[in-house]
CSV table of C-alpha atoms in Angstrom, one decimal:
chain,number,residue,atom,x,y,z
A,108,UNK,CA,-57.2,-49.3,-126.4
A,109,UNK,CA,-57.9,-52.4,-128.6
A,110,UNK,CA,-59.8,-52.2,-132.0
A,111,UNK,CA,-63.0,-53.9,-131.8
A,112,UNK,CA,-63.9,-57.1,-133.1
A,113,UNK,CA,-62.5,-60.6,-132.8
A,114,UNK,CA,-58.6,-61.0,-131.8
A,115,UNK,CA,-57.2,-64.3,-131.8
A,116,UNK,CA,-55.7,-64.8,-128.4
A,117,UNK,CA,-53.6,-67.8,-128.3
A,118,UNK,CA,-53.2,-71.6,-129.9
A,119,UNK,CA,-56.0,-73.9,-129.1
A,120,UNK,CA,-53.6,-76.2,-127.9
A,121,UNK,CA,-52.5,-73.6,-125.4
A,122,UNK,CA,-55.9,-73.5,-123.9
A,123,UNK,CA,-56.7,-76.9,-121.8
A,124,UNK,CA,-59.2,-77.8,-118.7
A,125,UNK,CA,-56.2,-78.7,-116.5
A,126,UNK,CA,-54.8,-74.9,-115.9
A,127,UNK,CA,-56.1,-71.7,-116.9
A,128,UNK,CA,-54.5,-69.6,-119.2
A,129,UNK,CA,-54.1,-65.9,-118.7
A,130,UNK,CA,-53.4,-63.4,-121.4
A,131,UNK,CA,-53.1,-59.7,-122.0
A,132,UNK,CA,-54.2,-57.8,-124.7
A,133,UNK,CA,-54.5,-54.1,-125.1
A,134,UNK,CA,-55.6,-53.0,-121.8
A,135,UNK,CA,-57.9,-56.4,-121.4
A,136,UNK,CA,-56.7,-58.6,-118.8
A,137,UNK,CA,-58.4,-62.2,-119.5
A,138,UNK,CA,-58.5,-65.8,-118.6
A,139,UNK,CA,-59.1,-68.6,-120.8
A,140,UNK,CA,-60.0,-72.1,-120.2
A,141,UNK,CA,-61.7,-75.4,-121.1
A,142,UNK,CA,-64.6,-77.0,-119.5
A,143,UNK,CA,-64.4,-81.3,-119.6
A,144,UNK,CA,-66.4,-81.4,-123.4
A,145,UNK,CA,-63.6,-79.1,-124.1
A,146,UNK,CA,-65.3,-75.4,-125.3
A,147,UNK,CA,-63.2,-72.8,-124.6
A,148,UNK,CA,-64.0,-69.8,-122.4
A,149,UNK,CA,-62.8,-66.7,-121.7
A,150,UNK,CA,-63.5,-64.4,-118.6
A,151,UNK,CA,-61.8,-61.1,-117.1
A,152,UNK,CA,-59.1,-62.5,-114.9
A,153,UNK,CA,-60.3,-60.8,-111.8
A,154,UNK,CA,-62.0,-62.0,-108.7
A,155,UNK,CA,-64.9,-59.7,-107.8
A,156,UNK,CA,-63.9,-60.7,-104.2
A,157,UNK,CA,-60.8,-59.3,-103.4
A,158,UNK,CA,-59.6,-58.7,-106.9
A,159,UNK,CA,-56.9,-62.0,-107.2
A,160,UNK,CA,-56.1,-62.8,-111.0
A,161,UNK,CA,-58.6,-66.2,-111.7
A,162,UNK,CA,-55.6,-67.6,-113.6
A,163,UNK,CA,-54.2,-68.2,-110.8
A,164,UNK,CA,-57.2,-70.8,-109.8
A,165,UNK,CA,-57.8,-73.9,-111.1
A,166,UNK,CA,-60.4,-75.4,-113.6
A,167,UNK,CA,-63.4,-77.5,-112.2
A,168,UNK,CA,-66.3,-79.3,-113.0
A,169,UNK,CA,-68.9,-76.5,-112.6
A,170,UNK,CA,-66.2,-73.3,-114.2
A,171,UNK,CA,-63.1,-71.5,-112.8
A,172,UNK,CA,-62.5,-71.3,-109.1
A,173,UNK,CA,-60.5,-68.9,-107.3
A,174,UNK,CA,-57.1,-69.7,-105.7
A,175,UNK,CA,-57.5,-67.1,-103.2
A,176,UNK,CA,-61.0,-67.9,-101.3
A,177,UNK,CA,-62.5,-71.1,-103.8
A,178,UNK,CA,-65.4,-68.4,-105.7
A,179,UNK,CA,-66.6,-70.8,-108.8
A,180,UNK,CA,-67.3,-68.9,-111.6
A,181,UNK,CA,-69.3,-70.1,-114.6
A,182,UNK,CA,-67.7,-69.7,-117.9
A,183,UNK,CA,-70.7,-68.7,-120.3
A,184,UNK,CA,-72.1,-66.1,-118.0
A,185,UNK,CA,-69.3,-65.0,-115.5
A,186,UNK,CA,-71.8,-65.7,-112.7
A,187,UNK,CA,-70.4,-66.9,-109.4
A,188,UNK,CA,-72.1,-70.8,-108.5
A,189,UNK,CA,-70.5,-71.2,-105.4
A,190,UNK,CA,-69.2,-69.5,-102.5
A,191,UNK,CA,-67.5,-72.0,-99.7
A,192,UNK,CA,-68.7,-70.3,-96.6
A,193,UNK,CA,-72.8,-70.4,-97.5
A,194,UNK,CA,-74.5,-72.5,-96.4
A,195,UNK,CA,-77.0,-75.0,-98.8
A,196,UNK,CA,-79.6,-72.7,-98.4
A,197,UNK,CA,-78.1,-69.5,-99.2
A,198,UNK,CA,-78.1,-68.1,-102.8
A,199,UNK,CA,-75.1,-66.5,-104.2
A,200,UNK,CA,-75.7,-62.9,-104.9
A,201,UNK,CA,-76.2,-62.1,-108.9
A,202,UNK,CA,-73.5,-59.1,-108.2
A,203,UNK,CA,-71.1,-61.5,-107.2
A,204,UNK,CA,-69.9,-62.1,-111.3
A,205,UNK,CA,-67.1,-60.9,-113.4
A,206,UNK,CA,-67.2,-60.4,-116.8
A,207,UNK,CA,-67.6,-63.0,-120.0
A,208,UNK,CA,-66.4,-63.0,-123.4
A,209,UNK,CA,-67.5,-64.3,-126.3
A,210,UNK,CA,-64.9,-67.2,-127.8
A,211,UNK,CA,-64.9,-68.5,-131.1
A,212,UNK,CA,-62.8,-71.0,-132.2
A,213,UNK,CA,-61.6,-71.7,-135.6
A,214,UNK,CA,-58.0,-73.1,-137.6
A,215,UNK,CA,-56.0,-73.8,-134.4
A,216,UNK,CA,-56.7,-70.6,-132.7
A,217,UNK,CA,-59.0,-69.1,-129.7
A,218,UNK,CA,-60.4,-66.0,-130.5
A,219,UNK,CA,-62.1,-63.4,-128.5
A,220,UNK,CA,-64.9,-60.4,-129.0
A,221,UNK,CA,-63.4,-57.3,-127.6
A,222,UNK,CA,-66.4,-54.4,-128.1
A,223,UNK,CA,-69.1,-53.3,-127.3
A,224,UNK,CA,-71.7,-54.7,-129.3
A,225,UNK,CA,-72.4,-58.2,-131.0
A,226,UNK,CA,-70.3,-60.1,-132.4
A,227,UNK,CA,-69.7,-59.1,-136.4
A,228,UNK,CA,-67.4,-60.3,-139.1
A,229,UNK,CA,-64.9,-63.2,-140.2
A,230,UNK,CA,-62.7,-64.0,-137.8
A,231,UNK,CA,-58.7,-63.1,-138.2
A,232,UNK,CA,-57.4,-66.7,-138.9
A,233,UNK,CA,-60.2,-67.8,-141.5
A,234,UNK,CA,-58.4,-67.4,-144.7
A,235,UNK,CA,-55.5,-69.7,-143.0
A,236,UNK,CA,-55.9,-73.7,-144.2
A,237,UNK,CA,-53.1,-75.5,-143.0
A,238,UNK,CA,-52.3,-78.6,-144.7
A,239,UNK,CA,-49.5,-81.4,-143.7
A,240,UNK,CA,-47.4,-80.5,-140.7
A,241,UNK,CA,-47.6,-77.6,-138.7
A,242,UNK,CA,-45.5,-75.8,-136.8
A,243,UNK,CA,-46.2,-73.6,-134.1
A,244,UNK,CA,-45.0,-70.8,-130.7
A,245,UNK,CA,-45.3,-68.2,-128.6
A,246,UNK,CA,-43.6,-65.3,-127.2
A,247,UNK,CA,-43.7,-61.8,-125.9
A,248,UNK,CA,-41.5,-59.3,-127.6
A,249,UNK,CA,-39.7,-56.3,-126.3
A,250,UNK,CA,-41.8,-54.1,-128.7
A,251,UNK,CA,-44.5,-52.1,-129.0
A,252,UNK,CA,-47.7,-53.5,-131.1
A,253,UNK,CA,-47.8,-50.6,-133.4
A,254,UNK,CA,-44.0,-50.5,-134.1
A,255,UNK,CA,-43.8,-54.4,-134.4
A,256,UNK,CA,-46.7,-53.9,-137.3
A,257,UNK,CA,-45.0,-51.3,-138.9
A,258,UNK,CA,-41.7,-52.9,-139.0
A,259,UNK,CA,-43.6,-56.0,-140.2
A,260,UNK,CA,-44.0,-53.7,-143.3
A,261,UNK,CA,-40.8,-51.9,-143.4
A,262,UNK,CA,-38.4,-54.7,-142.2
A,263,UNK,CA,-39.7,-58.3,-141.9
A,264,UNK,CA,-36.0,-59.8,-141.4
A,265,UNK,CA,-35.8,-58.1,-138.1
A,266,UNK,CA,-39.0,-60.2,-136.9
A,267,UNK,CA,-38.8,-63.5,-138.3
A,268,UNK,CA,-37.1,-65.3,-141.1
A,269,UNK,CA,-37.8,-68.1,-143.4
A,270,UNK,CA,-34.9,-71.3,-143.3
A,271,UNK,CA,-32.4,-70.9,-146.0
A,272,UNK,CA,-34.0,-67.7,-147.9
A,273,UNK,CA,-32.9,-63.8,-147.3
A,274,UNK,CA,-35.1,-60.9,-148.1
A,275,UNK,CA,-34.2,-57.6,-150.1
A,276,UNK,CA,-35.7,-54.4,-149.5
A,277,UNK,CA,-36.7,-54.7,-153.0
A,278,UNK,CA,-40.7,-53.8,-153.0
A,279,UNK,CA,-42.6,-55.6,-156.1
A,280,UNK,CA,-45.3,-53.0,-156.4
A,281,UNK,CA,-46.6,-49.8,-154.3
A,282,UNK,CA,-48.7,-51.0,-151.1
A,283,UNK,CA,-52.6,-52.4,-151.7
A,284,UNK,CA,-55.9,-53.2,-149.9
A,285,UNK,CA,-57.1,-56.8,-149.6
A,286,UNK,CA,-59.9,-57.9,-147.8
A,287,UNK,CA,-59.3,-56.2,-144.5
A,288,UNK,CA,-55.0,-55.8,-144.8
A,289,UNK,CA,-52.6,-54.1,-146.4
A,290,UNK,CA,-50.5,-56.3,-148.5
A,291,UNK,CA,-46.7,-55.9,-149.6
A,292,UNK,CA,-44.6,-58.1,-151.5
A,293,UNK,CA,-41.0,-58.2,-152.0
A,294,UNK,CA,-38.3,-60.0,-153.4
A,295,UNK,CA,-35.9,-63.2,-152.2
A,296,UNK,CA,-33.2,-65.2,-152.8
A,297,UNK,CA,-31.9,-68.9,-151.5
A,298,UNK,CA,-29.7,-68.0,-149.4
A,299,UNK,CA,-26.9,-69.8,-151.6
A,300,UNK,CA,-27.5,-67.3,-154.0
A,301,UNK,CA,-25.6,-64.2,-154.7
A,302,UNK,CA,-27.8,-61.3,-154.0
A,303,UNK,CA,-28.7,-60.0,-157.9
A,304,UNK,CA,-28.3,-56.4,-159.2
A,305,UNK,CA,-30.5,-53.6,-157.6
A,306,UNK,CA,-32.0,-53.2,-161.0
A,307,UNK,CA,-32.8,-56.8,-161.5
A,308,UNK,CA,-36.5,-56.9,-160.7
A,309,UNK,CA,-37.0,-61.0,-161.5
A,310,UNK,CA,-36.4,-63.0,-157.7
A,311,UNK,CA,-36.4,-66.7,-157.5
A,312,UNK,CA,-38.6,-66.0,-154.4
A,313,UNK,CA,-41.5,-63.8,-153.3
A,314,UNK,CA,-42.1,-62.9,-149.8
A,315,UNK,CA,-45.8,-61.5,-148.8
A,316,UNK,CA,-46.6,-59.7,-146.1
A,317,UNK,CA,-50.7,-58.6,-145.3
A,318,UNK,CA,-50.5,-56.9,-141.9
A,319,UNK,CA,-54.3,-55.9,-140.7
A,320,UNK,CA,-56.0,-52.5,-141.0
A,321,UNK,CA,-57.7,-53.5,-137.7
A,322,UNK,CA,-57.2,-56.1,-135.2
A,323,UNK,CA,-53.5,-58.4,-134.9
A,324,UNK,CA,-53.3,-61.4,-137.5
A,325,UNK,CA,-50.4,-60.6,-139.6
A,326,UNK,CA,-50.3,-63.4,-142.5
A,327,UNK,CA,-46.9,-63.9,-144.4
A,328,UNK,CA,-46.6,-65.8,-147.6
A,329,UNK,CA,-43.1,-67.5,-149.5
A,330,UNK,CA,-43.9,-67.7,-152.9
A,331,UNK,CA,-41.7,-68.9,-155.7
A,332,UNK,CA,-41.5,-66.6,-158.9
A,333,UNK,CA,-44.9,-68.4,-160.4
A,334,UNK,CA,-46.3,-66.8,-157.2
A,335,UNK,CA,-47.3,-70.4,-156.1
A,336,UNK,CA,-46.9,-70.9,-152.2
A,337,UNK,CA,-44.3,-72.7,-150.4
A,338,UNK,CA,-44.5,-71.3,-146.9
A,339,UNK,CA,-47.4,-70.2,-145.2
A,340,UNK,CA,-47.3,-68.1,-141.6
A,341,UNK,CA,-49.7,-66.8,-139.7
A,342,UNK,CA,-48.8,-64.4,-136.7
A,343,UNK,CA,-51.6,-63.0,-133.9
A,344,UNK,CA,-50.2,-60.2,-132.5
A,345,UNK,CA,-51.7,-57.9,-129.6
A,346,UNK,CA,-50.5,-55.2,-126.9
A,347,UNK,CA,-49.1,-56.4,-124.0
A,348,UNK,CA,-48.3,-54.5,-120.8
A,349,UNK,CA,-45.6,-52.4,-120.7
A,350,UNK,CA,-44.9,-51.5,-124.5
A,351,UNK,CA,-44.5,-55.1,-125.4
A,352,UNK,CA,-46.3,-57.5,-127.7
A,353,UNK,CA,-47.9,-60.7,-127.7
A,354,UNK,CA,-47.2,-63.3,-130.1
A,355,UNK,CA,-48.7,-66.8,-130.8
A,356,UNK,CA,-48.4,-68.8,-134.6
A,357,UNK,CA,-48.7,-71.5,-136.8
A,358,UNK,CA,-47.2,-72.1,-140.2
A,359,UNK,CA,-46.5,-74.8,-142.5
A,360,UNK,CA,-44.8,-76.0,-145.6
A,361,UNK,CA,-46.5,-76.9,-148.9
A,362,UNK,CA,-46.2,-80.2,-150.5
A,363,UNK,CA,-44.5,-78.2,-153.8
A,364,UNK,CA,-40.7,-78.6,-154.1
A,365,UNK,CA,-39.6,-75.9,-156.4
A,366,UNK,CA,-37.1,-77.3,-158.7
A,367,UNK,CA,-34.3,-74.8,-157.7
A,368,UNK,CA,-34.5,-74.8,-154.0
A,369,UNK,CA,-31.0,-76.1,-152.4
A,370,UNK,CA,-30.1,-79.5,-151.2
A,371,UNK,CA,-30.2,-78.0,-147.2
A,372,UNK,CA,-33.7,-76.5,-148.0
A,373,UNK,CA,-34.9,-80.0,-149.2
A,374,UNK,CA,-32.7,-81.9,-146.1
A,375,UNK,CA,-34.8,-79.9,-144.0
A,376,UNK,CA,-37.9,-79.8,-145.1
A,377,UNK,CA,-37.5,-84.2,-145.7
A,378,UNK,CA,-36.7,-84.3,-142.0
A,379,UNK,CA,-39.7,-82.1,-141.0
A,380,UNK,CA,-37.6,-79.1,-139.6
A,381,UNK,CA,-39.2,-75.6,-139.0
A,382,UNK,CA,-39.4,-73.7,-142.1
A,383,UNK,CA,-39.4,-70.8,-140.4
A,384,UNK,CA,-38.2,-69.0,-137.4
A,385,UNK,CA,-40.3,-66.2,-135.5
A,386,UNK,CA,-37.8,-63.8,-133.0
A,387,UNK,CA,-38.3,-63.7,-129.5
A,388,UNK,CA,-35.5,-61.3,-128.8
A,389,UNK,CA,-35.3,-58.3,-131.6
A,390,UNK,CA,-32.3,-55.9,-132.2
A,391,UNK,CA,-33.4,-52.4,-131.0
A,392,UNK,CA,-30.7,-50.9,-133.4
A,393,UNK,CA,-32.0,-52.7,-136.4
A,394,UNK,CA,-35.3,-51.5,-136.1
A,395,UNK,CA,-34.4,-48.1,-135.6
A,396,UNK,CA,-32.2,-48.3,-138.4
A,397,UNK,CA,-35.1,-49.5,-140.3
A,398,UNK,CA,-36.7,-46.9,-143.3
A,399,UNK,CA,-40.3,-45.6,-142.8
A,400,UNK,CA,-41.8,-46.4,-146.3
A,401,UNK,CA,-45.2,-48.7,-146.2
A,402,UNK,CA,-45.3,-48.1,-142.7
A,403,UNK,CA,-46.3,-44.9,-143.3
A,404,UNK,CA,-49.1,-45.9,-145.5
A,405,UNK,CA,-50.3,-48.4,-143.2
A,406,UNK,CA,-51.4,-45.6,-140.7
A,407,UNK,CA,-53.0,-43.2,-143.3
A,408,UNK,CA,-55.1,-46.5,-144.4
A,409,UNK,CA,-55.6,-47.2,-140.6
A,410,UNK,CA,-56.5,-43.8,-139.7
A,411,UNK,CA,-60.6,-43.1,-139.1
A,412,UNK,CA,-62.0,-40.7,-142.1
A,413,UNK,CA,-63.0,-37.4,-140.5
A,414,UNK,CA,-65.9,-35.4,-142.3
A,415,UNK,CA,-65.0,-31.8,-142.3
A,416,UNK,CA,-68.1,-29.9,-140.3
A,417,UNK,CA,-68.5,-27.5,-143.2
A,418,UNK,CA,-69.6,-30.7,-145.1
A,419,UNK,CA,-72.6,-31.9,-142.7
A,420,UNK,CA,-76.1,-30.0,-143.1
């Protein structure tokens, strides 16, 4: 089942009051969608009728209607307006609704409540700020959500890469706790650079990687050795059906230029290219061939605290 509290679901731009959107996410089957001022809305993406995904309805004035047999659903209650074959003096039944879920919507991203409860907390995508250009995708990816956290940890380059720079398995410190993640960093090169000695401990570059103790946002950093950022990414991440994962992000590239990034890293950032790349398909072998180091520590820190009965009077 999915952690409680707010998962960010796909791109805002993804989400329009043309065609509804339908997304999967740990066992929640939803449906998002504008209304004409353009708030978002997100409702369980079945028909109380005869059980017909609402994605595949269309948007109207008044909220979703069904493809199957035209139901209108409102978007901030769930409740059904408006059932074709009753007549004007006929009320709909109040039984006749499906489920609503709270949307917030914040830095380019649609996020959803999933819990019980109300709503509590920053949501994931609040400590991203874009500036300048963005880039953005999505993609669903042959891989578990708890192994593609884990090798986000233990293996980055097997997810994603950043344009012109390769990553060492070279840790720069022991695994830590920052507001709400676990953060790793390790070291990089330009990718014109000879890879230096295993005892050299000084990188050009800095890669860091905060992967969430609860919920999806994974937030990756390129640093240069001042630690000042030149690439910022920001991943949502949730289970899928069938052992895969679902992926939406948006990154972007600082104004600094550090003074010994090569001529193609410069060409390309001049004519706006992506300065990074996120995998859609991912090597099976290379992930298995992957060491289990901070992964490990990721699930003792994600694991719930027990208290021993002996301790409670």
């Amino acid at each position: 089942m999915t952690t409680p509290g707010w998962w960010a679901m796909a791109l805002s731009e993804a989400v329009n009051d043309q065609k509804p959107l339908a997304v999967a996410f740990g066992g929640e089957e939803l449906v998002l969608f504008r209304n004409a001022a353009g708030q978002a809305f997100a409702l369980e993406d079945r028909c109380p009728h005869r059980r017909v995904p609402l994605a595949l309805g269309r948007v109207v004035e008044s909220g979703l209607q069904c493809g199957y047999h035209g139901w209108t659903f409102d978007g901030a209650s769930g409740g059904c307006t408006k059932i074709p074959n009753l007549n004007d003096d006929e009320r709909v039944p109040p039984r006749y609704a499906v489920r609503a879920v709270q949307v917030s919507e914040a830095n380019g991203f649609v996020h959803v409540w999933l819990g019980e409860g109300a709503s509590q907390g920053e949501l994931p995508s609040s400590d991203y700020r874009p500036s300048g250009r963005e880039f953005t995708g999505s993609t669903v990816v042959n891989m578990s959500h708890d192994q593609y956290l884990a090798a986000m940890l233990d293996g980055p380059e097997c997810l994603l890469g950043f344009t012109h720079v390769r990553l060492t398995d070279f840790f720069l410190g022991d695994l830590r706790r920052e507001q709400g993640r676990v953060v790793l960093e390790r070291g990089a090169v330009w990718s014109t650079q000879f890879l230096p000695s295993q005892f050299v401990v000084d990188y050009p570059l800095i890669v860091r990687t905060a992967v969430p103790l609860s919920g999806g946002s994974i937030r990756m950093d390129l640093l240069n050795e001042e630690e000042m950022p030149l690439v910022t990414l920001m991943i949502a991440t949730g289970a899928n059906r069938r052992g895969t994962t679902s992926l939406c992000w948006r990154g972007f590239v600082t104004e600094h230029v550090p003074a010994k990034a090569p001529l193609r890293w410069r060409i390309a950032r001049a004519f706006s290219r992506s300065p990074f790349r996120v995998n859609h398909l991912i090597d099976g072998v290379a992930v298995a061939a992957l060491l289990q180091a901070p992964s490990r520590d990721l699930r003792a820190f994600r694991r719930p605290h027990l208290i021993p009965a002996s301790a409670i009077v």
